[in-house]
Short mmCIF file of C-alpha atoms in Angstrom, two decimals:
data_model
loop_
_atom_site.label_atom_id
_atom_site.label_comp_id
_atom_site.label_asym_id
_atom_site.label_seq_id
_atom_site.Cartn_x
_atom_site.Cartn_y
_atom_site.Cartn_z
CA ASP A 160 0.00 0.00 0.00
CA THR A 161 1.33 3.40 -0.99
CA ALA A 162 1.66 5.61 2.09
CA VAL A 163 1.66 8.99 0.33
CA SER A 164 0.19 8.96 -3.13
CA GLN A 165 -0.12 11.82 -5.57
CA THR A 166 -1.60 12.17 -9.03
CA PRO A 167 -0.83 12.74 -11.78
CA LYS A 168 2.79 11.55 -11.90
CA TYR A 169 3.50 13.33 -15.17
CA LEU A 170 1.81 16.45 -16.46
CA VAL A 171 2.65 18.35 -19.64
CA THR A 172 0.59 21.45 -20.23
CA GLN A 173 0.64 24.75 -22.04
CA MET A 174 1.39 28.14 -20.56
CA GLY A 175 -1.66 29.86 -19.20
CA ASN A 176 -3.52 26.67 -18.33
CA ASP A 177 -4.82 25.80 -14.86
CA LYS A 178 -3.95 22.41 -13.36
CA SER A 179 -4.32 20.50 -10.11
CA ILE A 180 -2.24 17.87 -8.35
CA LYS A 181 -3.91 15.65 -5.77
CA CYS A 182 -2.33 14.03 -2.74
CA GLU A 183 -3.55 11.52 -0.19
CA GLN A 184 -1.81 9.86 2.76
CA ASN A 185 -2.95 6.76 4.63
CA LEU A 186 -0.42 7.02 7.46
CA GLY A 187 -2.75 8.80 9.85
CA HIS A 188 -0.37 11.76 9.96
CA ASP A 189 -1.49 15.19 11.12
CA THR A 190 0.67 17.33 8.84
CA MET A 191 0.96 17.44 5.07
CA TYR A 192 3.27 19.44 2.85
CA TRP A 193 3.96 20.54 -0.66
CA TYR A 194 7.62 20.81 -1.65
CA LYS A 195 8.97 21.98 -4.99
CA GLN A 196 12.19 20.54 -6.39
CA ASP A 197 13.87 22.52 -9.15
CA SER A 198 16.26 21.30 -11.82
CA LYS A 199 19.19 21.66 -9.40
CA LYS A 200 17.54 19.22 -6.98
CA PHE A 201 16.86 21.92 -4.38
CA LEU A 202 13.80 20.96 -2.31
CA LYS A 203 11.90 24.00 -1.08
CA ILE A 204 8.85 24.06 1.18
CA MET A 205 5.80 25.70 -0.33
CA PHE A 206 2.96 24.96 2.07
CA SER A 207 2.16 22.86 5.07
CA TYR A 208 -1.15 22.01 6.70
CA ASN A 209 -1.80 20.62 10.14
CA ASN A 210 -5.24 19.07 10.60
CA LYS A 211 -6.57 21.09 7.67
CA GLU A 212 -5.12 24.34 9.01
CA LEU A 213 -2.56 26.25 6.94
CA ILE A 214 0.68 26.43 8.93
CA ILE A 215 3.34 27.42 6.43
CA ASN A 216 2.79 29.57 3.38
CA GLU A 217 6.16 30.43 1.90
CA THR A 218 6.77 33.16 -0.63
CA VAL A 219 4.92 31.46 -3.43
CA PRO A 220 2.98 33.26 -6.19
CA ASN A 221 -0.70 33.42 -5.35
CA ARG A 222 -1.33 31.45 -8.53
CA PHE A 223 -0.59 28.46 -6.30
CA SER A 224 -3.44 27.57 -3.98
CA PRO A 225 -3.44 24.55 -1.67
CA LYS A 226 -6.63 22.98 -0.38
CA SER A 227 -6.99 20.46 2.41
CA PRO A 228 -10.51 18.98 2.59
CA ASP A 229 -9.44 16.71 5.46
CA LYS A 230 -6.20 15.80 7.18
CA ALA A 231 -5.54 12.91 4.79
CA HIS A 232 -5.73 15.01 1.65
CA LEU A 233 -3.83 18.04 0.39
CA ASN A 234 -4.32 19.23 -3.16
CA LEU A 235 -2.42 21.87 -5.09
CA HIS A 236 -4.08 24.03 -7.73
CA ILE A 237 -2.01 26.19 -10.04
CA ASN A 238 -3.52 28.95 -12.14
CA SER A 239 -2.10 30.56 -15.25
CA LEU A 240 0.88 28.24 -15.50
CA GLU A 241 4.21 29.74 -16.48
CA LEU A 242 7.36 28.18 -17.92
CA GLY A 243 9.15 28.69 -14.61
CA ASP A 244 6.63 26.49 -12.84
CA SER A 245 8.18 23.45 -14.50
CA ALA A 246 9.53 21.34 -11.65
CA VAL A 247 8.84 18.26 -9.60
CA TYR A 248 6.22 18.79 -6.90
CA PHE A 249 6.39 16.46 -3.93
CA CYS A 250 3.62 15.91 -1.47
CA ALA A 251 4.72 14.71 1.96
CA SER A 252 3.39 14.03 5.43
CA SER A 253 4.63 13.77 8.99
CA GLN A 254 3.21 12.81 12.35
CA ASP A 255 4.02 16.14 13.99
CA SER A 256 4.30 14.88 17.52
CA SER A 257 6.32 16.56 20.24
CA LEU A 258 9.04 13.96 19.82
CA PRO A 259 12.16 14.88 17.82
CA SER A 260 11.21 12.22 15.30
CA GLY A 261 7.79 13.76 14.89
CA ASN A 262 8.80 15.81 11.92
CA THR A 263 10.22 12.90 9.94
CA ILE A 264 8.80 13.55 6.50
CA TYR A 265 7.60 10.84 4.15
CA PHE A 266 7.38 11.79 0.51
CA GLY A 267 5.03 10.84 -2.27
CA GLU A 268 6.42 9.75 -5.61
CA GLY A 269 6.37 13.25 -7.06
CA SER A 270 4.53 14.96 -9.89
CA TRP A 271 6.68 15.99 -12.85
CA LEU A 272 5.17 19.18 -14.26
CA THR A 273 6.36 20.48 -17.61
CA VAL A 274 4.96 23.75 -18.92
CA VAL A 275 5.47 24.33 -22.64
CA GLN B 39 23.52 32.34 3.76
CA LYS B 40 21.56 29.18 3.12
CA GLU B 41 20.14 27.54 6.22
CA VAL B 42 21.47 24.09 5.30
CA GLU B 43 24.55 23.79 3.11
CA GLN B 44 26.04 20.84 1.31
CA ASN B 45 28.75 20.43 -1.28
CA SER B 46 26.96 19.56 -4.51
CA GLY B 47 29.68 17.14 -5.62
CA PRO B 48 29.89 14.83 -7.35
CA LEU B 49 31.73 12.89 -4.70
CA SER B 50 33.36 9.91 -6.36
CA VAL B 51 34.58 6.94 -4.33
CA PRO B 52 35.67 3.43 -5.34
CA GLU B 53 33.53 0.46 -4.45
CA GLY B 54 34.25 -0.75 -0.92
CA ALA B 55 35.54 2.61 0.30
CA ILE B 56 34.02 4.90 2.92
CA ALA B 57 31.97 7.77 1.55
CA SER B 58 31.81 10.86 3.76
CA LEU B 59 29.02 13.35 3.19
CA ASN B 60 28.97 16.63 5.06
CA CYS B 61 26.39 19.24 5.93
CA THR B 62 26.43 22.48 7.91
CA TYR B 63 23.48 24.44 9.23
CA SER B 64 23.13 28.03 10.29
CA ASP B 65 20.21 28.05 12.74
CA ARG B 66 21.22 27.01 16.25
CA VAL B 67 17.55 26.38 17.02
CA SER B 68 17.76 23.24 14.88
CA GLN B 69 17.34 20.15 17.02
CA SER B 70 16.70 17.26 14.64
CA PHE B 71 18.59 16.29 11.52
CA PHE B 72 17.81 13.89 8.74
CA TRP B 73 19.57 12.26 5.83
CA TYR B 74 17.56 11.33 2.76
CA ARG B 75 18.69 9.45 -0.32
CA GLN B 76 17.23 10.30 -3.70
CA TYR B 77 17.80 8.21 -6.79
CA SER B 78 17.41 9.93 -10.14
CA GLY B 79 13.75 10.26 -11.04
CA LYS B 80 12.59 9.05 -7.64
CA SER B 81 11.40 10.64 -4.40
CA PRO B 82 13.62 11.20 -1.36
CA GLU B 83 13.66 8.31 1.10
CA LEU B 84 14.75 8.57 4.71
CA ILE B 85 18.04 6.91 5.61
CA MET B 86 18.67 8.14 9.11
CA SER B 87 17.77 10.75 11.66
CA ILE B 88 19.90 12.08 14.51
CA TYR B 89 18.99 14.30 17.42
CA SER B 90 21.86 14.05 19.90
CA ASN B 91 25.51 14.95 19.65
CA GLY B 92 27.72 12.04 18.70
CA ASP B 93 27.41 9.09 16.38
CA LYS B 94 24.44 6.97 15.43
CA GLU B 95 24.99 3.77 13.49
CA ASP B 96 22.56 1.79 11.35
CA GLY B 97 24.10 -0.96 9.28
CA ARG B 98 26.62 0.53 6.86
CA PHE B 99 25.48 4.06 7.69
CA THR B 100 26.73 6.29 10.50
CA ALA B 101 25.35 9.75 11.15
CA GLN B 102 27.40 12.19 13.17
CA LEU B 103 26.17 15.38 14.82
CA ASN B 104 28.18 18.19 16.38
CA LYS B 105 25.83 20.94 17.53
CA ALA B 106 28.65 23.18 18.74
CA SER B 107 30.13 23.23 15.24
CA GLN B 108 26.68 23.08 13.58
CA TYR B 109 27.85 20.14 11.53
CA VAL B 110 26.18 16.91 10.46
CA SER B 111 27.77 14.13 8.46
CA LEU B 112 26.87 10.76 6.99
CA LEU B 113 29.42 7.99 6.56
CA ILE B 114 28.70 5.10 4.26
CA ARG B 115 30.99 2.12 4.83
CA ASP B 116 31.74 -0.48 2.16
CA SER B 117 30.20 1.75 -0.51
CA GLN B 118 28.35 -0.07 -3.26
CA PRO B 119 27.42 1.10 -6.78
CA SER B 120 23.81 0.95 -5.61
CA ASP B 121 24.62 3.75 -3.15
CA SER B 122 25.12 6.12 -6.08
CA ALA B 123 22.47 8.77 -5.58
CA THR B 124 21.95 12.31 -4.31
CA TYR B 125 22.04 12.59 -0.52
CA LEU B 126 19.96 15.34 1.03
CA CYS B 127 20.62 16.73 4.48
CA ALA B 128 17.66 18.28 6.29
CA ALA B 129 17.18 20.15 9.55
CA ASP B 130 14.14 20.73 11.69
CA THR B 131 14.49 24.41 12.45
CA GLY B 132 11.27 24.58 14.43
CA ARG B 133 9.28 25.95 11.50
CA ARG B 134 7.23 22.75 11.44
CA ALA B 135 8.77 21.75 8.11
CA LEU B 136 12.17 20.36 7.28
CA THR B 137 14.67 22.65 5.59
CA PHE B 138 16.76 20.82 3.01
CA GLY B 139 20.22 21.35 1.63
CA SER B 140 20.75 21.20 -2.10
CA GLY B 141 22.16 17.67 -1.90
CA THR B 142 25.46 15.95 -2.62
CA ARG B 143 25.69 13.61 -5.58
CA LEU B 144 27.60 10.44 -4.74
CA GLN B 145 29.12 8.22 -7.41
CA VAL B 146 30.48 4.83 -6.37
CA GLN B 147 32.81 3.48 -9.03
CA PRO B 148 32.78 -0.32 -9.53
#
């Protein structure tokens, strides 16, 4: 069973389009994240949600809008796609307990977005 | 200054040697540290975590933490070609999300 699953895995779309990436985790974790990995492999936090509440909202264009209908799901909608949005988007989750290991992050398989 | 810094590599070692991967962090608030391995085209997978100063061993892997020097390292003993990947260091800076370094690419030569 996949612990953190996201769809689609590959997405090729034209500039200006709107697209969504869906994510679900079956680990019972309280916190979910969206990370963006650029061509240089740098993983950067975009958003995090804890029990459906937005916790982290980094400096991301407001064309990116996360939505968490429940604590097991975190979707990412992107409006008016631009060439620079091409990247790999990873969904992740963590337990978020008070223990040091609580923030161990488990990643989904990634969504490869290419904007042409 | 980046919060978590790693040498991008590539670090090339012969099969059977010890690979030493290093990471420094700038925020002294950081308490927990993680090493992830990422194969090309795949997602990062956790190798080890370390929270206390000193060494922590798990099989062929040893993580080392020195909070005074703000330094974390990962040693891979008896390196195998299958260890060839990018290794990402991450720190929990208390922001409720891990902050990652840019990764070190390791190449193990058969």
